[in-house]
PDB file of C-alpha atoms in Angstrom:
ATOM      1  CA  UNK A 104       9.010 -50.328  17.937  1.00  0.00           C
ATOM      2  CA  UNK A 105       5.078 -49.946  16.570  1.00  0.00           C
ATOM      3  CA  UNK A 106       3.618 -46.257  17.799  1.00  0.00           C
ATOM      4  CA  UNK A 107      -0.002 -46.554  18.908  1.00  0.00           C
ATOM      5  CA  UNK A 108      -1.936 -43.584  16.537  1.00  0.00           C
ATOM      6  CA  UNK A 109      -1.603 -41.428  19.823  1.00  0.00           C
ATOM      7  CA  UNK A 110       0.997 -41.159  20.583  1.00  0.00           C
ATOM      8  CA  UNK A 111       2.403 -40.834  16.882  1.00  0.00           C
ATOM      9  CA  UNK A 112      -0.629 -37.897  16.748  1.00  0.00           C
ATOM     10  CA  UNK A 113       0.774 -36.473  19.422  1.00  0.00           C
ATOM     11  CA  UNK A 114       4.752 -36.583  18.889  1.00  0.00           C
ATOM     12  CA  UNK A 115       3.834 -35.455  15.173  1.00  0.00           C
ATOM     13  CA  UNK A 116       1.931 -32.800  16.900  1.00  0.00           C
ATOM     14  CA  UNK A 117       5.150 -31.358  18.546  1.00  0.00           C
ATOM     15  CA  UNK A 118       7.333 -31.859  15.903  1.00  0.00           C
ATOM     16  CA  UNK A 119       5.022 -30.139  13.724  1.00  0.00           C
ATOM     17  CA  UNK A 120       4.000 -26.796  15.809  1.00  0.00           C
ATOM     18  CA  UNK A 121       7.352 -25.038  16.191  1.00  0.00           C
ATOM     19  CA  UNK A 122       7.136 -24.691  12.524  1.00  0.00           C
ATOM     20  CA  UNK A 123       3.350 -23.458  12.256  1.00  0.00           C
ATOM     21  CA  UNK A 124       4.106 -21.123  14.699  1.00  0.00           C
ATOM     22  CA  UNK A 125       7.141 -19.741  13.143  1.00  0.00           C
ATOM     23  CA  UNK A 126       4.981 -20.092   9.936  1.00  0.00           C
ATOM     24  CA  UNK A 127       2.167 -18.047  11.732  1.00  0.00           C
ATOM     25  CA  UNK A 128       4.645 -15.436  13.415  1.00  0.00           C
ATOM     26  CA  UNK A 129       6.230 -14.779   9.798  1.00  0.00           C
ATOM     27  CA  UNK A 130       2.982 -13.889   8.249  1.00  0.00           C
ATOM     28  CA  UNK A 131       1.859 -11.837  10.506  1.00  0.00           C
ATOM     29  CA  UNK A 132       5.426 -10.045  10.778  1.00  0.00           C
ATOM     30  CA  UNK A 133       4.826  -9.387   6.849  1.00  0.00           C
ATOM     31  CA  UNK A 134       2.878  -6.465   7.384  1.00  0.00           C
ATOM     32  CA  UNK A 135       1.805  -4.522  10.400  1.00  0.00           C
ATOM     33  CA  UNK A 136      -0.855  -1.774  12.014  1.00  0.00           C
ATOM     34  CA  UNK A 137       0.966   0.484  14.628  1.00  0.00           C
ATOM     35  CA  UNK A 138      -0.579   0.779  17.679  1.00  0.00           C
ATOM     36  CA  UNK A 139      -3.451   4.084  18.625  1.00  0.00           C
ATOM     37  CA  UNK A 140      -0.672   5.755  20.158  1.00  0.00           C
ATOM     38  CA  UNK A 141       0.640   6.135  16.841  1.00  0.00           C
ATOM     39  CA  UNK A 142      -2.114   7.823  15.544  1.00  0.00           C
ATOM     40  CA  UNK A 143      -2.781   9.616  18.340  1.00  0.00           C
ATOM     41  CA  UNK A 144       0.774  11.618  17.942  1.00  0.00           C
ATOM     42  CA  UNK A 145      -1.026  13.644  15.044  1.00  0.00           C
ATOM     43  CA  UNK A 146      -4.633  13.953  16.896  1.00  0.00           C
ATOM     44  CA  UNK A 147      -7.682  13.212  17.441  1.00  0.00           C
ATOM     45  CA  UNK A 148      -8.859  12.882  13.017  1.00  0.00           C
ATOM     46  CA  UNK A 149      -5.900  11.067  13.056  1.00  0.00           C
ATOM     47  CA  UNK A 150      -7.189   8.274  15.687  1.00  0.00           C
ATOM     48  CA  UNK A 151     -11.211   8.574  14.362  1.00  0.00           C
ATOM     49  CA  UNK A 152      -9.587   7.281  10.825  1.00  0.00           C
ATOM     50  CA  UNK A 153      -7.192   5.025  12.147  1.00  0.00           C
ATOM     51  CA  UNK A 154     -10.125   3.090  14.061  1.00  0.00           C
ATOM     52  CA  UNK A 155     -12.181   3.184  10.610  1.00  0.00           C
ATOM     53  CA  UNK A 156      -8.778   1.810   8.636  1.00  0.00           C
ATOM     54  CA  UNK A 157      -8.124  -0.692  11.239  1.00  0.00           C
ATOM     55  CA  UNK A 158     -11.365  -1.444  11.310  1.00  0.00           C
ATOM     56  CA  UNK A 159     -12.158  -2.105   7.691  1.00  0.00           C
ATOM     57  CA  UNK A 160      -8.724  -4.280   7.157  1.00  0.00           C
ATOM     58  CA  UNK A 161      -9.901  -6.071   9.734  1.00  0.00           C
ATOM     59  CA  UNK A 162     -12.981  -6.823   7.960  1.00  0.00           C
ATOM     60  CA  UNK A 163     -11.108  -7.493   4.679  1.00  0.00           C
ATOM     61  CA  UNK A 164      -8.521 -10.148   5.715  1.00  0.00           C
ATOM     62  CA  UNK A 165     -11.084 -13.022   4.542  1.00  0.00           C
ATOM     63  CA  UNK A 166     -12.312 -11.334   1.111  1.00  0.00           C
ATOM     64  CA  UNK A 167     -10.984 -12.346  -2.475  1.00  0.00           C
ATOM     65  CA  UNK A 168      -7.529  -9.616  -3.484  1.00  0.00           C
ATOM     66  CA  UNK A 169     -10.007  -8.250  -6.054  1.00  0.00           C
ATOM     67  CA  UNK A 170     -12.048  -7.076  -3.366  1.00  0.00           C
ATOM     68  CA  UNK A 171      -9.461  -5.623  -1.615  1.00  0.00           C
ATOM     69  CA  UNK A 172      -8.576  -3.304  -4.014  1.00  0.00           C
ATOM     70  CA  UNK A 173     -11.695  -2.064  -4.463  1.00  0.00           C
ATOM     71  CA  UNK A 174     -12.784  -1.331  -0.876  1.00  0.00           C
ATOM     72  CA  UNK A 175      -8.981  -0.324   0.419  1.00  0.00           C
ATOM     73  CA  UNK A 176      -9.281   2.472  -2.825  1.00  0.00           C
ATOM     74  CA  UNK A 177     -12.743   3.206  -1.778  1.00  0.00           C
ATOM     75  CA  UNK A 178     -11.896   4.067   1.107  1.00  0.00           C
ATOM     76  CA  UNK A 179      -9.066   6.725   0.657  1.00  0.00           C
ATOM     77  CA  UNK A 180     -10.797   7.885  -2.214  1.00  0.00           C
ATOM     78  CA  UNK A 181     -13.838   8.728   0.139  1.00  0.00           C
ATOM     79  CA  UNK A 182     -12.089   9.118   3.253  1.00  0.00           C
ATOM     80  CA  UNK A 183      -9.527  11.717   3.020  1.00  0.00           C
ATOM     81  CA  UNK A 184      -9.747  14.921   0.588  1.00  0.00           C
ATOM     82  CA  UNK A 185      -7.229  15.595  -1.992  1.00  0.00           C
ATOM     83  CA  UNK A 186      -5.296  18.682  -1.670  1.00  0.00           C
ATOM     84  CA  UNK A 187      -1.863  19.439  -2.701  1.00  0.00           C
ATOM     85  CA  UNK A 188       1.113  19.586  -0.444  1.00  0.00           C
ATOM     86  CA  UNK A 189       1.939  23.520  -0.823  1.00  0.00           C
ATOM     87  CA  UNK A 190      -1.891  24.197   0.581  1.00  0.00           C
ATOM     88  CA  UNK A 191      -1.180  21.021   3.069  1.00  0.00           C
ATOM     89  CA  UNK A 192       2.140  21.127   4.389  1.00  0.00           C
ATOM     90  CA  UNK A 193       3.477  24.870   2.958  1.00  0.00           C
ATOM     91  CA  UNK A 194       5.821  23.100   0.521  1.00  0.00           C
ATOM     92  CA  UNK A 195       5.994  21.772  -2.795  1.00  0.00           C
ATOM     93  CA  UNK A 196       6.396  18.238  -2.169  1.00  0.00           C
ATOM     94  CA  UNK A 197       6.251  16.129   0.732  1.00  0.00           C
ATOM     95  CA  UNK A 198       5.348  12.174   1.193  1.00  0.00           C
ATOM     96  CA  UNK A 199       2.969  11.560   4.225  1.00  0.00           C
ATOM     97  CA  UNK A 200       3.016   8.134   6.056  1.00  0.00           C
ATOM     98  CA  UNK A 201      -1.010   7.241   6.133  1.00  0.00           C
ATOM     99  CA  UNK A 202      -1.047   8.906   9.986  1.00  0.00           C
ATOM    100  CA  UNK A 203       0.620  12.450   9.076  1.00  0.00           C
ATOM    101  CA  UNK A 204      -1.932  11.813   6.121  1.00  0.00           C
ATOM    102  CA  UNK A 205      -4.802  10.786   8.866  1.00  0.00           C
ATOM    103  CA  UNK A 206      -3.920  13.230  10.740  1.00  0.00           C
ATOM    104  CA  UNK A 207      -4.759  16.653   8.323  1.00  0.00           C
ATOM    105  CA  UNK A 208      -7.185  14.471   6.588  1.00  0.00           C
ATOM    106  CA  UNK A 209      -6.159  15.345   3.181  1.00  0.00           C
ATOM    107  CA  UNK A 210      -3.180  14.081   1.193  1.00  0.00           C
ATOM    108  CA  UNK A 211      -2.443  14.112  -2.753  1.00  0.00           C
ATOM    109  CA  UNK A 212      -1.755  11.227  -4.717  1.00  0.00           C
ATOM    110  CA  UNK A 213       1.629   9.997  -3.590  1.00  0.00           C
ATOM    111  CA  UNK A 214      -0.253   9.711  -0.380  1.00  0.00           C
ATOM    112  CA  UNK A 215      -2.702   8.282  -1.140  1.00  0.00           C
ATOM    113  CA  UNK A 216      -1.123   5.778  -3.205  1.00  0.00           C
ATOM    114  CA  UNK A 217       1.557   5.111  -0.476  1.00  0.00           C
ATOM    115  CA  UNK A 218      -1.785   4.565   1.598  1.00  0.00           C
ATOM    116  CA  UNK A 219      -2.862   1.939  -0.781  1.00  0.00           C
ATOM    117  CA  UNK A 220       0.330  -0.148  -1.060  1.00  0.00           C
ATOM    118  CA  UNK A 221       0.515  -0.146   2.507  1.00  0.00           C
ATOM    119  CA  UNK A 222      -2.754  -1.340   2.890  1.00  0.00           C
ATOM    120  CA  UNK A 223      -2.672  -3.892   0.639  1.00  0.00           C
ATOM    121  CA  UNK A 224       0.694  -5.410   2.434  1.00  0.00           C
ATOM    122  CA  UNK A 225      -0.862  -5.923   5.694  1.00  0.00           C
ATOM    123  CA  UNK A 226      -3.906  -7.560   3.897  1.00  0.00           C
ATOM    124  CA  UNK A 227      -2.122 -10.065   2.893  1.00  0.00           C
ATOM    125  CA  UNK A 228      -0.841  -8.365  -1.066  1.00  0.00           C
ATOM    126  CA  UNK A 229       2.191 -10.189  -1.702  1.00  0.00           C
ATOM    127  CA  UNK A 230       4.787  -7.341  -2.452  1.00  0.00           C
ATOM    128  CA  UNK A 231       5.387  -8.260  -6.289  1.00  0.00           C
ATOM    129  CA  UNK A 232       2.224  -7.374  -6.882  1.00  0.00           C
ATOM    130  CA  UNK A 233       2.594  -3.697  -5.946  1.00  0.00           C
ATOM    131  CA  UNK A 234       4.381  -1.100  -7.521  1.00  0.00           C
ATOM    132  CA  UNK A 235       3.144   2.661  -6.941  1.00  0.00           C
ATOM    133  CA  UNK A 236       4.400   4.087  -9.672  1.00  0.00           C
ATOM    134  CA  UNK A 237       5.332   7.580 -11.315  1.00  0.00           C
ATOM    135  CA  UNK A 238       3.383   8.711 -14.144  1.00  0.00           C
ATOM    136  CA  UNK A 239       2.353  11.807 -16.786  1.00  0.00           C
ATOM    137  CA  UNK A 240      -1.129  12.623 -16.935  1.00  0.00           C
ATOM    138  CA  UNK A 241      -2.196  13.758 -19.975  1.00  0.00           C
ATOM    139  CA  UNK A 242      -5.016  16.415 -19.411  1.00  0.00           C
ATOM    140  CA  UNK A 243      -7.441  18.608 -21.463  1.00  0.00           C
ATOM    141  CA  UNK A 244      -8.871  15.424 -23.406  1.00  0.00           C
ATOM    142  CA  UNK A 245      -7.266  13.281 -26.005  1.00  0.00           C
ATOM    143  CA  UNK A 246      -5.700  15.098 -27.773  1.00  0.00           C
ATOM    144  CA  UNK A 247      -4.201  17.966 -25.247  1.00  0.00           C
ATOM    145  CA  UNK A 248      -0.299  17.567 -25.072  1.00  0.00           C
ATOM    146  CA  UNK A 249      -0.065  19.277 -21.582  1.00  0.00           C
ATOM    147  CA  UNK A 250       0.625  17.001 -18.798  1.00  0.00           C
ATOM    148  CA  UNK A 251       1.296  16.985 -15.290  1.00  0.00           C
ATOM    149  CA  UNK A 252       3.469  14.418 -13.021  1.00  0.00           C
ATOM    150  CA  UNK A 253       1.130  12.601 -10.901  1.00  0.00           C
ATOM    151  CA  UNK A 254       1.610   8.777  -8.484  1.00  0.00           C
ATOM    152  CA  UNK A 255      -0.855   5.842  -9.228  1.00  0.00           C
ATOM    153  CA  UNK A 256      -0.937   2.471  -7.638  1.00  0.00           C
ATOM    154  CA  UNK A 257      -0.255  -0.238  -9.850  1.00  0.00           C
ATOM    155  CA  UNK A 258      -1.132  -3.892  -8.981  1.00  0.00           C
ATOM    156  CA  UNK A 259      -0.480  -6.693 -11.079  1.00  0.00           C
ATOM    157  CA  UNK A 260      -2.455 -10.476 -11.327  1.00  0.00           C
ATOM    158  CA  UNK A 261       0.825 -11.355 -11.389  1.00  0.00           C
ATOM    159  CA  UNK A 262       4.041 -11.220 -13.141  1.00  0.00           C
ATOM    160  CA  UNK A 263       3.139 -10.895 -16.695  1.00  0.00           C
ATOM    161  CA  UNK A 264      -0.208  -9.586 -16.818  1.00  0.00           C
ATOM    162  CA  UNK A 265      -1.749  -6.124 -17.716  1.00  0.00           C
ATOM    163  CA  UNK A 266      -1.828  -3.771 -14.073  1.00  0.00           C
ATOM    164  CA  UNK A 267      -4.621  -2.485 -12.952  1.00  0.00           C
ATOM    165  CA  UNK A 268      -4.810   0.976 -11.672  1.00  0.00           C
ATOM    166  CA  UNK A 269      -6.017   2.524  -8.192  1.00  0.00           C
ATOM    167  CA  UNK A 270      -6.143   6.218  -8.787  1.00  0.00           C
ATOM    168  CA  UNK A 271      -6.765   8.826  -5.896  1.00  0.00           C
ATOM    169  CA  UNK A 272      -8.872  10.889  -8.757  1.00  0.00           C
ATOM    170  CA  UNK A 273     -10.621   8.523 -10.567  1.00  0.00           C
ATOM    171  CA  UNK A 274     -13.113   6.044  -8.563  1.00  0.00           C
ATOM    172  CA  UNK A 275     -12.771   3.080 -10.741  1.00  0.00           C
ATOM    173  CA  UNK A 276     -10.443   0.714 -10.809  1.00  0.00           C
ATOM    174  CA  UNK A 277      -9.147   0.144 -14.414  1.00  0.00           C
ATOM    175  CA  UNK A 278      -6.518  -1.586 -16.689  1.00  0.00           C
ATOM    176  CA  UNK A 279      -3.797  -0.075 -17.712  1.00  0.00           C
ATOM    177  CA  UNK A 280      -4.713   0.106 -21.060  1.00  0.00           C
ATOM    178  CA  UNK A 281      -8.075   1.613 -20.494  1.00  0.00           C
ATOM    179  CA  UNK A 282      -6.332   4.525 -18.779  1.00  0.00           C
ATOM    180  CA  UNK A 283      -4.137   6.092 -21.992  1.00  0.00           C
ATOM    181  CA  UNK A 284      -3.551   9.185 -20.442  1.00  0.00           C
ATOM    182  CA  UNK A 285      -1.426   7.968 -17.939  1.00  0.00           C
ATOM    183  CA  UNK A 286       2.467   7.280 -19.250  1.00  0.00           C
ATOM    184  CA  UNK A 287       4.213   5.720 -16.762  1.00  0.00           C
ATOM    185  CA  UNK A 288       8.059   7.049 -15.615  1.00  0.00           C
ATOM    186  CA  UNK A 289       9.491   4.881 -13.312  1.00  0.00           C
ATOM    187  CA  UNK A 290       7.601   1.978 -10.755  1.00  0.00           C
ATOM    188  CA  UNK A 291       8.402   1.322  -7.072  1.00  0.00           C
ATOM    189  CA  UNK A 292       7.819  -0.629  -3.986  1.00  0.00           C
ATOM    190  CA  UNK A 293       9.822  -1.397  -0.515  1.00  0.00           C
ATOM    191  CA  UNK A 294      12.219  -3.883  -2.312  1.00  0.00           C
ATOM    192  CA  UNK A 295      13.037  -1.819  -6.207  1.00  0.00           C
ATOM    193  CA  UNK A 296      13.163   0.082  -8.229  1.00  0.00           C
ATOM    194  CA  UNK A 297      12.288  -0.417 -12.148  1.00  0.00           C
ATOM    195  CA  UNK A 298      12.612   2.658 -15.156  1.00  0.00           C
ATOM    196  CA  UNK A 299      11.216   0.546 -17.700  1.00  0.00           C
ATOM    197  CA  UNK A 300      12.378  -3.000 -18.171  1.00  0.00           C
ATOM    198  CA  UNK A 301      15.564  -2.060 -15.638  1.00  0.00           C
ATOM    199  CA  UNK A 302      15.475  -2.516 -12.225  1.00  0.00           C
ATOM    200  CA  UNK A 303      17.804  -0.776 -10.165  1.00  0.00           C
ATOM    201  CA  UNK A 304      18.213  -0.120  -5.672  1.00  0.00           C
ATOM    202  CA  UNK A 305      14.749   1.716  -4.357  1.00  0.00           C
ATOM    203  CA  UNK A 306      18.092   3.234  -1.805  1.00  0.00           C
ATOM    204  CA  UNK A 307      18.324   5.984  -4.873  1.00  0.00           C
ATOM    205  CA  UNK A 308      15.050   7.214  -4.638  1.00  0.00           C
ATOM    206  CA  UNK A 309      15.731   9.924  -1.558  1.00  0.00           C
ATOM    207  CA  UNK A 310      11.469  11.383  -0.320  1.00  0.00           C
ATOM    208  CA  UNK A 311      10.229   6.775  -0.855  1.00  0.00           C
ATOM    209  CA  UNK A 312      13.780   5.989   1.791  1.00  0.00           C
ATOM    210  CA  UNK A 313      12.895   8.887   3.449  1.00  0.00           C
ATOM    211  CA  UNK A 314       8.980   8.099   4.346  1.00  0.00           C
ATOM    212  CA  UNK A 315       9.820   3.877   4.910  1.00  0.00           C
ATOM    213  CA  UNK A 316      11.837   5.067   7.575  1.00  0.00           C
ATOM    214  CA  UNK A 317       9.023   7.499   9.087  1.00  0.00           C
ATOM    215  CA  UNK A 318       6.843   4.534   8.546  1.00  0.00           C
ATOM    216  CA  UNK A 319       8.770   2.157  10.893  1.00  0.00           C
ATOM    217  CA  UNK A 320       9.669   4.662  13.725  1.00  0.00           C
ATOM    218  CA  UNK A 321       5.807   5.356  13.846  1.00  0.00           C
ATOM    219  CA  UNK A 322       5.763   0.932  14.667  1.00  0.00           C
ATOM    220  CA  UNK A 323       4.905  -0.101  10.546  1.00  0.00           C
ATOM    221  CA  UNK A 324       6.140  -2.940   9.781  1.00  0.00           C
ATOM    222  CA  UNK A 325       6.536  -4.498   5.913  1.00  0.00           C
TER     223      UNK A 325
END
């Protein structure tokens, strides 16, 4: 029995709609922010920064990835003060969620990197392209033998590409080859942990597991 063109199109839409809705739901569920109520737990400063952040991410949904990188990097580097954990939290090492950082209006290198990482996930950047990277940062010039622990976010346009480095202490986003002051030690994201070419289970990185759990409790999905 032949179907009219109109009937066929209607039946096709009915068949395809559940799949379309499922795919849309998967895209939305991939990464999303908590509600403003979660930010309110950390005070009025957190709410104000959350609103700015949420508005920025909404504006950037349809732009290309390079612009997403640039504007997310700029937001955190301009709107958040750099402050060491001992001054911010009274302890030597504390990994804050973005909302905790907003509450203080300040953070250190890992807090900036985590905030940028989550922002780019919410903007639809594949987690495969993003790795928070622990480095030894040389200080005192190219001939200096002095280094200190530091953390940056690396973005890989393709799996084999040279990464771009988003740094809390440097305004511009530079290819890794132009950051000779940084020596990578290990990198990680929500999916894994890498030391050189060797991968490992990210659960071994206790502080990262703890901050991911805190973010999920605040309402983040990723």
